[in-house]
XYZ file of C-alpha atoms in Angstrom:
438
model
C -8.016 13.102 -23.284
C -6.540 12.726 -20.485
C -2.867 14.006 -20.067
C -0.201 12.190 -19.408
C 2.882 12.916 -17.535
C 6.453 11.295 -17.918
C 8.778 13.706 -16.504
C 8.002 15.245 -12.714
C 11.277 14.228 -10.222
C 13.027 16.993 -11.674
C 10.258 18.615 -9.330
C 11.565 16.826 -6.328
C 15.344 18.183 -6.865
C 14.407 21.918 -5.918
C 15.925 23.135 -2.910
C 12.946 26.004 -2.281
C 10.077 23.311 -3.200
C 12.071 21.187 -0.260
C 11.392 24.820 2.164
C 7.925 25.313 1.298
C 6.931 21.620 1.569
C 8.925 21.986 5.067
C 6.335 25.015 6.329
C 3.307 23.385 5.175
C 4.900 20.667 7.611
C 5.759 22.650 10.385
C 2.025 24.103 10.711
C 0.330 20.553 10.789
C 2.422 20.394 14.312
C 2.823 17.525 13.700
C 5.105 14.732 15.968
C 8.019 12.893 15.698
C 8.836 9.694 14.293
C 10.335 7.393 14.916
C 14.388 8.934 15.341
C 12.637 11.154 18.045
C 13.050 14.693 15.594
C 10.551 16.954 16.086
C 9.168 19.402 13.668
C 11.272 21.810 16.155
C 14.446 19.978 16.145
C 14.189 19.859 11.860
C 14.280 23.025 12.322
C 16.862 24.277 14.548
C 19.211 23.054 11.609
C 17.170 23.503 8.722
C 19.573 24.414 5.900
C 21.567 21.623 6.554
C 18.884 19.449 6.894
C 17.281 20.434 3.047
C 20.842 20.705 1.780
C 21.157 16.794 3.150
C 17.776 15.707 1.927
C 18.406 17.897 -1.087
C 21.392 15.712 -2.074
C 19.978 11.983 -1.079
C 17.555 12.869 -3.726
C 19.282 14.076 -6.251
C 21.680 10.710 -6.085
C 18.884 9.086 -5.170
C 19.968 7.244 -1.791
C 16.651 9.377 -0.179
C 14.747 5.930 1.669
C 12.314 6.870 4.155
C 12.200 5.606 7.630
C 9.944 3.390 8.890
C 6.808 4.742 10.470
C 5.472 4.924 14.159
C 2.346 3.619 14.930
C 0.142 5.203 17.231
C -2.858 3.776 18.597
C -6.408 6.268 19.351
C -8.704 5.303 21.120
C -12.502 5.342 18.813
C -15.246 6.982 20.670
C -17.326 3.391 19.476
C -14.820 1.159 21.345
C -11.666 -0.222 19.293
C -8.289 1.768 18.129
C -7.949 4.032 14.824
C -3.753 2.815 13.636
C -1.932 5.819 12.692
C 1.455 5.805 11.444
C 3.724 8.752 11.882
C 6.346 9.635 9.949
C 9.502 11.158 10.522
C 9.539 14.753 10.010
C 12.059 14.792 6.932
C 10.005 11.688 5.236
C 6.882 14.321 5.589
C 8.625 17.159 3.798
C 9.613 14.827 0.863
C 5.841 13.740 0.691
C 4.539 17.352 0.785
C 6.974 18.327 -1.137
C 5.724 15.198 -3.205
C 2.279 15.623 -2.236
C 2.633 19.539 -4.122
C 3.758 17.824 -7.334
C 0.625 15.621 -7.858
C -1.981 17.104 -6.268
C -2.602 19.496 -9.225
C -2.013 16.757 -11.555
C -5.064 14.529 -9.788
C -7.844 16.993 -7.956
C -8.740 18.176 -10.971
C -10.611 14.730 -12.246
C -12.052 13.814 -9.091
C -15.677 13.169 -8.909
C -17.432 15.896 -8.212
C -18.675 14.647 -4.754
C -15.741 13.792 -3.371
C -14.701 15.780 -0.158
C -12.478 14.542 2.212
C -8.681 16.110 1.980
C -9.137 18.143 -0.893
C -8.090 21.548 -1.996
C -10.861 24.102 -0.882
C -13.295 21.314 -0.358
C -15.162 20.015 3.588
C -17.223 18.832 5.842
C -19.627 21.781 5.129
C -19.428 21.071 1.938
C -20.702 17.225 1.551
C -22.749 17.906 4.465
C -24.603 20.708 2.190
C -24.624 17.956 -1.089
C -26.183 15.815 0.713
C -28.657 17.741 2.594
C -29.203 19.092 -1.120
C -29.951 15.801 -2.329
C -32.218 14.262 -0.285
C -34.559 17.687 -0.026
C -34.466 18.911 -3.284
C -34.173 15.921 -5.049
C -35.617 13.920 -3.273
C -33.870 11.142 -2.726
C -34.425 9.679 0.360
C -33.720 6.384 0.658
C -29.460 6.871 1.995
C -27.051 4.120 1.774
C -24.648 4.556 4.826
C -21.206 3.105 3.772
C -18.408 1.863 6.086
C -15.381 0.215 5.211
C -13.447 -1.579 7.391
C -9.676 0.301 8.082
C -9.765 2.058 4.749
C -5.772 3.283 5.346
C -4.700 0.273 6.050
C -6.410 -2.502 3.792
C -5.316 -0.096 0.314
C -3.408 -2.586 -2.049
C -0.035 -1.686 -2.691
C -0.376 -3.056 -6.438
C -4.320 -1.178 -7.124
C -2.262 2.705 -6.113
C 0.534 2.140 -7.866
C -1.589 1.496 -11.281
C -3.832 4.220 -10.627
C -0.631 6.358 -10.531
C 0.237 4.606 -13.827
C -2.570 5.675 -15.162
C -1.193 9.609 -15.218
C 1.949 8.887 -14.335
C 4.918 7.930 -16.367
C 7.857 8.360 -14.047
C 9.301 5.931 -12.902
C 11.383 7.598 -9.633
C 8.178 9.114 -8.942
C 6.569 5.523 -8.796
C 9.468 4.524 -7.056
C 9.356 7.033 -4.503
C 5.319 6.535 -4.032
C 6.141 2.407 -3.606
C 9.009 3.209 -1.089
C 6.750 5.102 1.913
C 4.445 2.236 0.751
C 6.688 -0.035 1.917
C 8.956 1.385 4.373
C 7.161 -0.199 7.171
C 6.046 -0.040 10.707
C 7.361 0.229 14.779
C 5.481 -0.770 17.311
C 6.175 -2.271 20.326
C 6.890 -5.533 18.919
C 9.706 -4.707 16.532
C 9.744 -3.225 12.780
C 6.981 -5.239 10.591
C 6.908 -5.090 6.796
C 3.551 -3.396 5.845
C 2.407 -5.261 2.977
C -1.037 -3.805 2.152
C -2.174 0.164 3.366
C -0.886 3.430 2.869
C -0.409 4.753 7.143
C -3.036 6.576 7.945
C -0.995 9.884 9.030
C 1.044 9.917 6.512
C 1.024 13.659 4.228
C 0.374 11.648 1.020
C -2.164 9.399 2.544
C -5.146 11.019 1.832
C -4.894 11.822 -2.004
C -3.214 7.996 -2.491
C -6.759 7.131 -1.358
C -8.720 9.840 -3.108
C -6.638 8.607 -6.186
C -7.459 5.000 -5.193
C -11.090 5.642 -4.182
C -12.145 7.797 -7.970
C -12.590 4.436 -9.592
C -15.453 3.668 -7.184
C -16.799 7.158 -7.038
C -16.628 6.521 -11.332
C -18.036 3.359 -11.068
C -21.564 4.726 -9.092
C -21.877 8.157 -11.492
C -21.283 5.658 -14.229
C -24.515 3.724 -13.358
C -26.615 6.811 -12.512
C -25.723 6.786 -8.725
C -25.922 10.323 -6.242
C -23.057 9.955 -4.074
C -21.601 11.706 -1.063
C -18.559 10.654 -0.052
C -15.538 12.027 2.760
C -12.391 9.584 2.383
C -13.619 6.376 3.704
C -17.216 7.969 4.522
C -19.755 7.090 1.857
C -23.396 7.867 1.042
C -25.291 6.274 -1.942
C -28.769 8.335 -2.345
C -31.750 7.487 -3.981
C -35.440 7.520 -4.593
C -36.407 4.432 -3.582
C -36.151 1.699 -1.741
C -35.579 -1.048 -4.247
C -33.361 1.478 -5.635
C -31.221 1.839 -2.170
C -30.654 -1.759 -2.018
C -29.213 -2.309 -5.654
C -27.080 0.123 -5.044
C -25.842 -1.173 -2.357
C -25.403 -4.538 -3.861
C -23.735 -3.463 -6.765
C -21.622 -1.110 -4.453
C -20.398 -3.554 -1.977
C -18.952 -6.210 -5.115
C -16.830 -3.220 -6.528
C -15.611 -2.473 -3.672
C -14.633 -6.017 -1.912
C -13.342 -7.675 -5.353
C -12.760 -5.269 -7.638
C -10.182 -3.224 -5.315
C -10.159 -5.437 -2.086
C -11.584 -3.143 0.598
C -13.526 -4.837 3.223
C -17.410 -3.456 4.084
C -17.787 -3.543 7.490
C -21.825 -4.839 7.118
C -22.523 -4.683 10.477
C -22.495 -0.892 10.514
C -23.174 -0.393 6.343
C -26.614 -0.217 6.434
C -30.009 1.306 4.515
C -32.088 3.832 5.814
C -34.489 6.936 5.610
C -34.241 10.862 5.871
C -37.526 10.660 8.100
C -35.134 8.043 10.249
C -32.459 10.495 9.995
C -28.688 10.303 7.867
C -25.769 10.200 10.079
C -22.743 11.612 8.095
C -19.877 13.928 9.488
C -21.162 14.216 13.014
C -24.888 15.355 12.407
C -27.711 13.368 11.562
C -29.546 14.717 9.169
C -33.504 14.958 8.805
C -35.980 15.188 6.077
C -36.633 19.230 7.013
C -34.035 19.993 9.344
C -30.313 19.267 10.333
C -29.245 18.310 14.687
C -26.092 17.282 16.155
C -25.546 14.114 16.532
C -25.856 13.123 20.440
C -23.109 11.515 20.418
C -21.160 14.161 19.651
C -23.100 16.319 21.857
C -21.952 14.548 25.280
C -17.965 14.807 23.585
C -18.112 18.475 23.968
C -19.665 18.848 26.899
C -16.987 16.153 28.398
C -14.485 17.949 26.653
C -16.005 21.503 28.951
C -16.592 19.601 31.396
C -12.563 18.870 31.819
C -11.648 22.347 31.033
C -13.801 24.255 33.612
C -13.534 22.110 36.583
C -13.978 24.114 40.001
C -10.923 23.644 41.400
C -9.252 25.785 38.178
C -6.876 28.688 39.687
C -7.306 31.262 37.681
C -11.107 32.102 35.468
C -8.498 33.529 32.751
C -6.416 31.187 31.829
C -9.681 28.665 31.841
C -11.902 31.215 29.787
C -8.884 30.868 27.173
C -8.571 27.171 27.142
C -12.659 27.437 27.342
C -12.364 29.844 24.039
C -11.075 28.333 21.657
C -13.037 24.474 22.077
C -16.610 26.589 22.626
C -15.790 28.397 18.508
C -14.776 25.434 17.154
C -17.833 23.536 18.026
C -19.849 25.998 17.052
C -18.142 26.823 13.478
C -18.136 23.258 13.043
C -22.165 22.767 13.584
C -23.763 26.214 13.282
C -24.654 23.391 9.611
C -27.189 22.475 11.531
C -30.012 23.943 12.904
C -29.113 23.630 16.580
C -29.877 27.047 17.427
C -31.884 25.606 20.726
C -29.254 23.253 21.324
C -26.271 25.810 21.364
C -28.551 28.861 23.729
C -28.986 25.505 26.650
C -24.730 25.505 26.128
C -24.347 28.551 26.412
C -26.439 28.917 29.704
C -24.730 25.771 30.927
C -21.093 26.942 29.908
C -21.974 30.231 31.489
C -22.890 28.118 34.719
C -19.672 26.843 34.900
C -17.957 29.935 34.580
C -19.794 31.643 38.081
C -19.283 28.635 39.945
C -15.457 29.206 39.487
C -15.595 32.447 40.338
C -17.779 31.794 42.915
C -14.981 28.757 44.485
C -12.385 31.304 44.029
C -14.170 34.174 45.966
C -14.403 32.295 49.249
C -16.398 33.838 50.888
C -20.098 35.223 50.701
C -18.540 38.548 51.425
C -17.180 38.825 48.327
C -19.823 38.296 46.548
C -21.824 40.983 48.488
C -18.734 43.345 47.698
C -19.164 42.781 44.203
C -22.884 43.556 44.860
C -22.542 46.467 46.380
C -20.153 47.522 43.513
C -22.681 46.864 41.096
C -25.152 48.976 42.586
C -27.713 46.073 44.223
C -28.145 48.215 48.074
C -29.939 45.106 50.058
C -28.865 43.129 52.734
C -27.961 39.464 51.432
C -28.043 36.596 52.544
C -25.023 33.843 52.797
C -24.824 31.588 50.804
C -22.539 28.670 50.155
C -20.046 29.718 47.708
C -18.984 26.632 46.138
C -22.155 25.028 45.601
C -23.252 23.758 42.037
C -26.979 24.464 42.269
C -26.022 28.221 43.666
C -24.220 28.805 40.629
C -27.674 29.469 39.468
C -29.061 31.481 42.134
C -30.355 34.851 41.521
C -26.868 36.789 42.696
C -24.090 35.074 40.727
C -26.497 36.250 37.988
C -26.611 39.377 39.401
C -22.717 39.724 39.558
C -21.797 37.933 36.771
C -24.078 39.052 34.149
C -24.317 37.867 31.084
C -22.323 40.685 28.955
C -19.843 40.797 31.628
C -18.958 37.442 30.923
C -19.214 37.896 26.985
C -18.483 41.294 26.056
C -15.382 41.998 29.301
C -14.143 38.330 29.518
C -14.538 37.633 26.015
C -16.017 34.309 27.247
C -17.516 33.293 23.981
C -21.375 33.497 23.203
C -22.601 29.590 21.438
C -26.289 31.655 21.401
C -25.125 34.363 19.314
C -23.970 31.646 16.858
C -25.655 31.993 13.614
C -27.266 28.189 12.438
C -28.420 26.371 9.606
C -26.300 27.730 7.200
C -25.637 25.913 4.195
C -22.364 25.976 2.242
C -22.293 25.126 -1.907
C -19.251 23.981 -3.448
C -18.099 27.371 -5.016
C -17.559 28.940 -0.644
C -14.852 27.501 0.417
C -16.050 28.262 4.179
C -12.937 29.984 5.321
C -13.137 30.341 9.139
C -11.386 33.181 10.829
C -8.358 31.841 13.181
C -9.502 32.747 17.286
C -7.483 35.436 19.063
C -7.251 36.339 22.492
C -9.617 39.331 22.845
C -8.244 41.955 25.855
C -10.509 41.787 28.537
C -11.537 43.545 32.376
C -10.771 41.742 34.958
C -12.688 41.799 38.341
């Protein structure tokens, strides 16, 4: 029996709950909204700001500000529209999220993974891999929705909430967030549809909205894996896949009023590779998508320019990027790829150090310090080719880079690790180590 909640707004009128919500907002490190107030600014007068919010919520005079529109370029062209609420509004949204998430999340489809506590991209990839390899569902519908967050119907959002929530004050608060409007370069614009991608409450509202689709597919015996608006439907035959595509497309467009991107939505076979959350899942192995590798290498090149004045600073900036990439893509069978990337990164680090030494005599002195007694020929110190020379390797061996300068070693990461649902895939934060400087 579904539990109905009639009185929840009183939980919003709690100074401690608002304080806890602020610290969660602070940890997310978001940008300022249209009022220009940063999280740091809000924290400087925290007691006053929280008391003001509490008073407005108590007398129901609180109204959210319009969100600030930000355009984020996509890798494949176009832009993604983000809406950044003011910090004060993010605090209220977080307090509301803390109330609503425990009510709705336990009832979501078990194969929904996006923006849910204790669930991750790794678990979604693992579930899709299991369906393909263990259950033989090698025909896959890869569905793409056009601007999902921006086209959510407000009436459907509120009607979905009303099935569990009968507290009019909570529903009105959600309505106000949805109707707060957007501030663009052309001025204020009304928000008739959509929930701003960037709002604290938006991911939960999207999950509540799309759970109707998840349950619809479950009732018809279809196996799905969904991460936010990334949807896979896994089938045993070609005919079943096209039937699932037809049913899913009809429900999403006619019942949920969303738009299926016909150009990107397609049926594929696992031996051709199923692209999902940055990897390509094949019948027997998983690869990193080439576009993700290219993006990673471009970022590393930016951080390891040979004009860098300090090698230690370079490594400090580079290590979190290397660790984040490796810890995410370790789910793929990419041992060889990471080993190649590790060699390439080490070469870039050697190129920086060679240029910092400037003259061959400094390189030769380093080699003699390490016990190499030979007479060495002069080489060009700012040459990319010479960064892979034996002399560069002798002067800066792998052990020195990884164990003394503490360059993160991509090749040491264990790969091909699947993450089942009961594993929360916790990753320890990267901390700066103590190193020996040349």
